Coordinates of C-alpha atoms in Angstrom, one line a residue:
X1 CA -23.8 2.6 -2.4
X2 CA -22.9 1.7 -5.9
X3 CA -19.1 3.4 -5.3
X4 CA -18.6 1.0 -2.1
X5 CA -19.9 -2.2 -4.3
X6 CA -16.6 -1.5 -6.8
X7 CA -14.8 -5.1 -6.5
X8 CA -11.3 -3.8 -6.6
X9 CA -12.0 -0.6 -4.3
X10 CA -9.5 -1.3 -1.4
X11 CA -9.0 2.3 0.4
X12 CA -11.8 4.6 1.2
X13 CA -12.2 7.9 3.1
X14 CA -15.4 9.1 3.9
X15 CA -14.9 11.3 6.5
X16 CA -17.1 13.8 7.3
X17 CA -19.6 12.5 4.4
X18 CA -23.4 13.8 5.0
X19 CA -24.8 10.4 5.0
X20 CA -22.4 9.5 8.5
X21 CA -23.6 12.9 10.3
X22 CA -26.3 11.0 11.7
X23 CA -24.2 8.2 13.2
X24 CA -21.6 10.7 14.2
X25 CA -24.5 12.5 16.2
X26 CA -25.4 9.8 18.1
X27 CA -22.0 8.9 18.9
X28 CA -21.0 12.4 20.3
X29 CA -23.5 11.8 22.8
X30 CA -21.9 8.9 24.1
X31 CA -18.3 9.6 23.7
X32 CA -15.5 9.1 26.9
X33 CA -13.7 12.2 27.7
X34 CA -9.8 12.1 27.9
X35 CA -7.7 13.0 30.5
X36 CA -6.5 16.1 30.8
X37 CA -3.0 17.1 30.8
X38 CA -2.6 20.8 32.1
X39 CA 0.5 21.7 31.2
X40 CA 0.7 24.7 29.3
X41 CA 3.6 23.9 27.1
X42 CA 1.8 21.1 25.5
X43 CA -0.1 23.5 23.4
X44 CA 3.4 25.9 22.1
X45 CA 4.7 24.4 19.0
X46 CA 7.7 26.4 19.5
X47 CA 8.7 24.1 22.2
X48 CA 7.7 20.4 21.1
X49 CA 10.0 18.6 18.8
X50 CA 8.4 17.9 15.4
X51 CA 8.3 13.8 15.0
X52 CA 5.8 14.1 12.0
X53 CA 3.8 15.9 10.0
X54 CA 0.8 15.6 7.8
X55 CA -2.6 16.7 5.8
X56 CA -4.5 16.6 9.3
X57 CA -1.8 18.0 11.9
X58 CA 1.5 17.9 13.2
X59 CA 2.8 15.4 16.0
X60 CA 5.3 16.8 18.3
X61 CA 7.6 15.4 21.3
X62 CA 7.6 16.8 24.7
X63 CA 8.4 16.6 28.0
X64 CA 6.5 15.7 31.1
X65 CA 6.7 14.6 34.6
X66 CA 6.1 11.0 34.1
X67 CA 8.7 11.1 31.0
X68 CA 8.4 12.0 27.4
X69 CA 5.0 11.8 25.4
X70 CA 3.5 12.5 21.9
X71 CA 1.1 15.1 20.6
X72 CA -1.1 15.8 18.1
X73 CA -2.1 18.7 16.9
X74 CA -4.9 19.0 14.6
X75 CA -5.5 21.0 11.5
X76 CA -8.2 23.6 11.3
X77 CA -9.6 22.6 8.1
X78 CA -10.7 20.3 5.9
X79 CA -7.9 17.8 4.3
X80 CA -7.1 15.9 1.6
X81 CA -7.6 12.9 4.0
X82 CA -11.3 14.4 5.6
X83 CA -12.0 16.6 8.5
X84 CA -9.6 16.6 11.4
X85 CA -12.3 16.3 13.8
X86 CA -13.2 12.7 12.8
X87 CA -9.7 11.9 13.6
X88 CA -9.9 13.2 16.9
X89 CA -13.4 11.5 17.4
X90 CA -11.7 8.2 16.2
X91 CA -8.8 8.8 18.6
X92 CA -10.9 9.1 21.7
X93 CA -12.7 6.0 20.9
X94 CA -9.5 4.2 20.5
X95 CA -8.8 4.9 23.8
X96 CA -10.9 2.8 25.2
X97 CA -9.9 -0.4 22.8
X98 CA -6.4 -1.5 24.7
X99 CA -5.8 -3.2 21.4
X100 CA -1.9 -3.9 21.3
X101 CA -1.8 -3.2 17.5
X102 CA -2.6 0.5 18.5
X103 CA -1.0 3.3 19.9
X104 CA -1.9 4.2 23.5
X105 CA -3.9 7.3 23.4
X106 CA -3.4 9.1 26.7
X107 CA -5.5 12.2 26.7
X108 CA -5.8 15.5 25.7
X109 CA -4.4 18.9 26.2
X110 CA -6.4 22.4 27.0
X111 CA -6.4 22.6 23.3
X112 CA -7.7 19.8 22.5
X113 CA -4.8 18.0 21.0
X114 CA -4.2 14.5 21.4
X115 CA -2.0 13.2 23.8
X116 CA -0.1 9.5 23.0
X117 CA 2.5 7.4 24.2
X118 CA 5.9 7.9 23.2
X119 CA 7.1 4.9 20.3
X120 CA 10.9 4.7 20.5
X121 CA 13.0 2.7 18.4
X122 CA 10.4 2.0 15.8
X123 CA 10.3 2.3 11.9
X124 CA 7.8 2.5 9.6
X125 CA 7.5 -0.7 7.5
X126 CA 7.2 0.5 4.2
X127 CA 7.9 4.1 1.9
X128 CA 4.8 5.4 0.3
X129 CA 3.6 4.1 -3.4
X130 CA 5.3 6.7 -5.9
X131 CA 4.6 7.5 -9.5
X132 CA 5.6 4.3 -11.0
X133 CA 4.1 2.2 -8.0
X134 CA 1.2 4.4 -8.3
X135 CA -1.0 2.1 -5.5
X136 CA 1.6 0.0 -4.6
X137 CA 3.9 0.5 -1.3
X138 CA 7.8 0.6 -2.1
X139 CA 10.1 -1.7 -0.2
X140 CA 13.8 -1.6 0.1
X141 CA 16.1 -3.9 -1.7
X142 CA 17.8 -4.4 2.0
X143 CA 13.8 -4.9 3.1
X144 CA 13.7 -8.7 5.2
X145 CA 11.3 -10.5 7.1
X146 CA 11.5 -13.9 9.1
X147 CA 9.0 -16.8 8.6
X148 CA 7.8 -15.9 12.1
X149 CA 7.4 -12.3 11.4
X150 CA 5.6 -12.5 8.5
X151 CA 3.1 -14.8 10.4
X152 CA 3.1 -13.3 13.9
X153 CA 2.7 -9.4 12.0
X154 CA -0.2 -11.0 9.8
X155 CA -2.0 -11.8 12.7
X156 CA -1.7 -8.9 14.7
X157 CA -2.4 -6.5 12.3
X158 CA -5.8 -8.8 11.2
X159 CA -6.5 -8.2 14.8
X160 CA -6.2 -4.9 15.2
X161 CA -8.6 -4.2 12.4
X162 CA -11.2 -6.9 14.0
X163 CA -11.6 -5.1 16.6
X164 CA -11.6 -1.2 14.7
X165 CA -14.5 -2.9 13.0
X166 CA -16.2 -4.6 16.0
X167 CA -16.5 -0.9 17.0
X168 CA -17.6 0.8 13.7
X169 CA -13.9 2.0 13.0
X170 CA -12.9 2.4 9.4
X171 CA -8.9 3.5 9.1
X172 CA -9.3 4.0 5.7
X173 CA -5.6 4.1 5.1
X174 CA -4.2 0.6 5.1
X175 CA -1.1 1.0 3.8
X176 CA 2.3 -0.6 4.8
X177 CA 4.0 3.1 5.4
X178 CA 1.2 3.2 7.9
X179 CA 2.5 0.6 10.2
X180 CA 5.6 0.8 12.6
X181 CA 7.5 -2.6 13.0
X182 CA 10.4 -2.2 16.4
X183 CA 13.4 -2.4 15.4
X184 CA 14.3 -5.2 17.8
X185 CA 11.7 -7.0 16.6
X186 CA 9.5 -6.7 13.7
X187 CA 6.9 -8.5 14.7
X188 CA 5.9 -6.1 17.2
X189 CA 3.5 -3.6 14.9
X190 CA 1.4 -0.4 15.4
X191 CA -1.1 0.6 13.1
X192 CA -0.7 4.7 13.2
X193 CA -2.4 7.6 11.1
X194 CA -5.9 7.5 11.5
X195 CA -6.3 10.8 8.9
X196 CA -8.4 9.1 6.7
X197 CA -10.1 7.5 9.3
X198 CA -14.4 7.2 10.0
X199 CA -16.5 6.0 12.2
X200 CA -19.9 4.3 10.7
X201 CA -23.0 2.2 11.4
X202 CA -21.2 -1.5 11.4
X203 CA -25.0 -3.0 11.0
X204 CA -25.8 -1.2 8.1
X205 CA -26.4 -2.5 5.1
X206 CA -23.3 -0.2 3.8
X207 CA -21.4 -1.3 6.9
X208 CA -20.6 -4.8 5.5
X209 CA -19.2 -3.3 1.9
X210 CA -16.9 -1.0 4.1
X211 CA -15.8 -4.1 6.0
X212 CA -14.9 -5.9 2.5
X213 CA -13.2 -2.9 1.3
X214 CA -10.6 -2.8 4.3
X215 CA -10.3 -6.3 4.1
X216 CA -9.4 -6.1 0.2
X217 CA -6.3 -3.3 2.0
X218 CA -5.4 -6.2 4.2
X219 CA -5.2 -8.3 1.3
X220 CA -2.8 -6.0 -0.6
X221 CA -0.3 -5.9 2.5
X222 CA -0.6 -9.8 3.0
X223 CA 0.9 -10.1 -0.3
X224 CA 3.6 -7.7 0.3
X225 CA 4.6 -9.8 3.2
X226 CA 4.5 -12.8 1.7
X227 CA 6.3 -11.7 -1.5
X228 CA 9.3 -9.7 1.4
X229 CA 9.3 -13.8 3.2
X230 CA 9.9 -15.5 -0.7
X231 CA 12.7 -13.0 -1.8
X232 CA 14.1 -13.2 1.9
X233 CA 14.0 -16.9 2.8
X234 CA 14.6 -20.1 0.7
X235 CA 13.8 -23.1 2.7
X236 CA 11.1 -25.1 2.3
X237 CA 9.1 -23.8 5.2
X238 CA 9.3 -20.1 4.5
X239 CA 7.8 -20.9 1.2
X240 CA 5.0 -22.8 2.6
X241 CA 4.3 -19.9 4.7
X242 CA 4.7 -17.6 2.2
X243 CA 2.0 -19.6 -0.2
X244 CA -0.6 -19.6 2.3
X245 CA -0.4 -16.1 3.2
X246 CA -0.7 -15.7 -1.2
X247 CA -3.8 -17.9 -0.4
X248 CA -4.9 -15.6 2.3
X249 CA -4.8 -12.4 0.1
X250 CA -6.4 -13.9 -2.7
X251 CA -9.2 -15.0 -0.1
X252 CA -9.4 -11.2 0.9
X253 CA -9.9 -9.9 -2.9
X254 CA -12.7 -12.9 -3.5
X255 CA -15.6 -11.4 -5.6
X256 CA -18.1 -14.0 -4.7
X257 CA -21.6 -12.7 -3.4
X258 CA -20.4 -14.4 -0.1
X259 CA -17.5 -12.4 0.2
X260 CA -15.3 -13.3 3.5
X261 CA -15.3 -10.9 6.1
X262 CA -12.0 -9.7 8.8
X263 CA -13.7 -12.3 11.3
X264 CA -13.7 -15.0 9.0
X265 CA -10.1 -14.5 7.7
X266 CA -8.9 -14.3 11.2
X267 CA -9.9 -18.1 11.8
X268 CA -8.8 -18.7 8.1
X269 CA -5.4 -17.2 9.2
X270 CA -5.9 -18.9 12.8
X271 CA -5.8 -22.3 10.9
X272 CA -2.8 -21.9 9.0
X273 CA -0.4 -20.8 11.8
X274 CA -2.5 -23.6 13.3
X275 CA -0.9 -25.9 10.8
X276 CA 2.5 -24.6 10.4
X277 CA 5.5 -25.2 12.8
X278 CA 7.5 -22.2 13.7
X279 CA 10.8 -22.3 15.2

């Protein structure tokens, strides 16, 4: 308990930790079975073209009748990230969220490896933090975002992790080179990689610190946006947005006993676009 009350601690994976086994038990029980997708050659690497690969598996490309698909592949083993498993359990409860800030997940092969819609023409919005960044995502010089972007992405990614945490979802990962942004529009975004992802009791009295910890993540990439919106755009306008999005992560990393939880900062956040005239 004393590790989740850290006031900086903004990222967090605790999959596969004793004290969630319990939880984890009781949702096994409960938990909606995938489609199945029969075709044999969703299980042969050798066939799939690699899109991505990582600590907890390999997604590949391939080819169905109703047109082309992604699949997972999970590692055998324990990861840096956690146990592959959880992700799997976190992927088949994401199936039943139709939350637009999410990849579809489709179902399963024979396997057991995931099956998910097909992105296309999608980038990720950020490079990993590196050894001088350390924490900290790394942006482009040629990196640009709109006024209407910057809000409109804000909000949908706040959403998505309202309702990840309405169902006891922790993605544990946060990061901006964790999102995809379309490349005909950025505002259209996709939380991915769900590695260091966990599933816990949202009640609990450890539940709430988890909730503040993901929020103090959200907080991080809030200021990233809003410091992308200052270098990009001048006018007056842009900068307004960009201070109240400042205000907003500042709000997220708040160390008062009544901390602010996703909720909360979703009206916060409601109120400002509220306030502010987009073109």
């Amino acid at each position: 308990m004393a590790l989740l009350c850290l006031p900086k601690l903004a990222w967090i994976a605790l999959s596969d930790n004793p004290f969630l086994r319990k939880h984890i038990e009781q949702i096994n029980r409960t938990q909606t079975c995938l489609s199945l997708f029969k075709e044999d050659h969703l299980d042969d690497p050798n066939i799939g073209e690699i899109l991505g690969s990582g600590a907890s598996g390999v997604t590949r490309k391939y080819d169905v009748e109703s047109g082309e698909i992604a699949v997972k592949e999970f590692s055998a083993a324990i990861t840096s990230d956690g146990n592959p498993e959880e992700e799997r359990r976190v992927c088949v409860l994401i199936s039943d969220l139709e939350c637009f800030g999410l990849v579809k997940m489709l179902g399963q092969t024979k396997k057991g490896s995931i099956v998910m819609e097909l992105l296309k023409n999608y980038d990720v919005f950020a490079q990993p933090p590196n050894f001088v960044t350390c924490t900290k995502d790394v942006y482009g010089d040629d990196a640009q975002i709109t006024k209407k972007e910057a809000i409109i992405m804000a909000s949908k990614l706040l959403h998505t992790l309202c309702v990840l945490h309405r169902n006891g979802i922790c993605h544990g990962d946060f990061y901006g080179h964790n999102i995809l942004t379309s490349r005909e529009d950025k505002s259209d975004v996709k939380l991915t990689d769900f590695g260091a992802a966990f599933c816990y009791e949202k009640d609990s009295d450890y539940g709430r610190l988890i909730e503040r910890i993901e929020a103090r993540a959200y907080g991080h990439l809030v200021n990233e946006i809003s410091c992308l919106l200052r270098k990009n755009e001048s006018c007056q306008e842009s900068q307004t947005i960009a201070s109240a999005l400042s205000n907003l992560s500042k709000e997220c990393h708040n160390s008062s006993p009544h901390n602010t939880n996703l909720s909360e900062l979703s009206t916060n956040l409601e109120s400002i676009t509220a306030n502010i005239m987009l073109e």
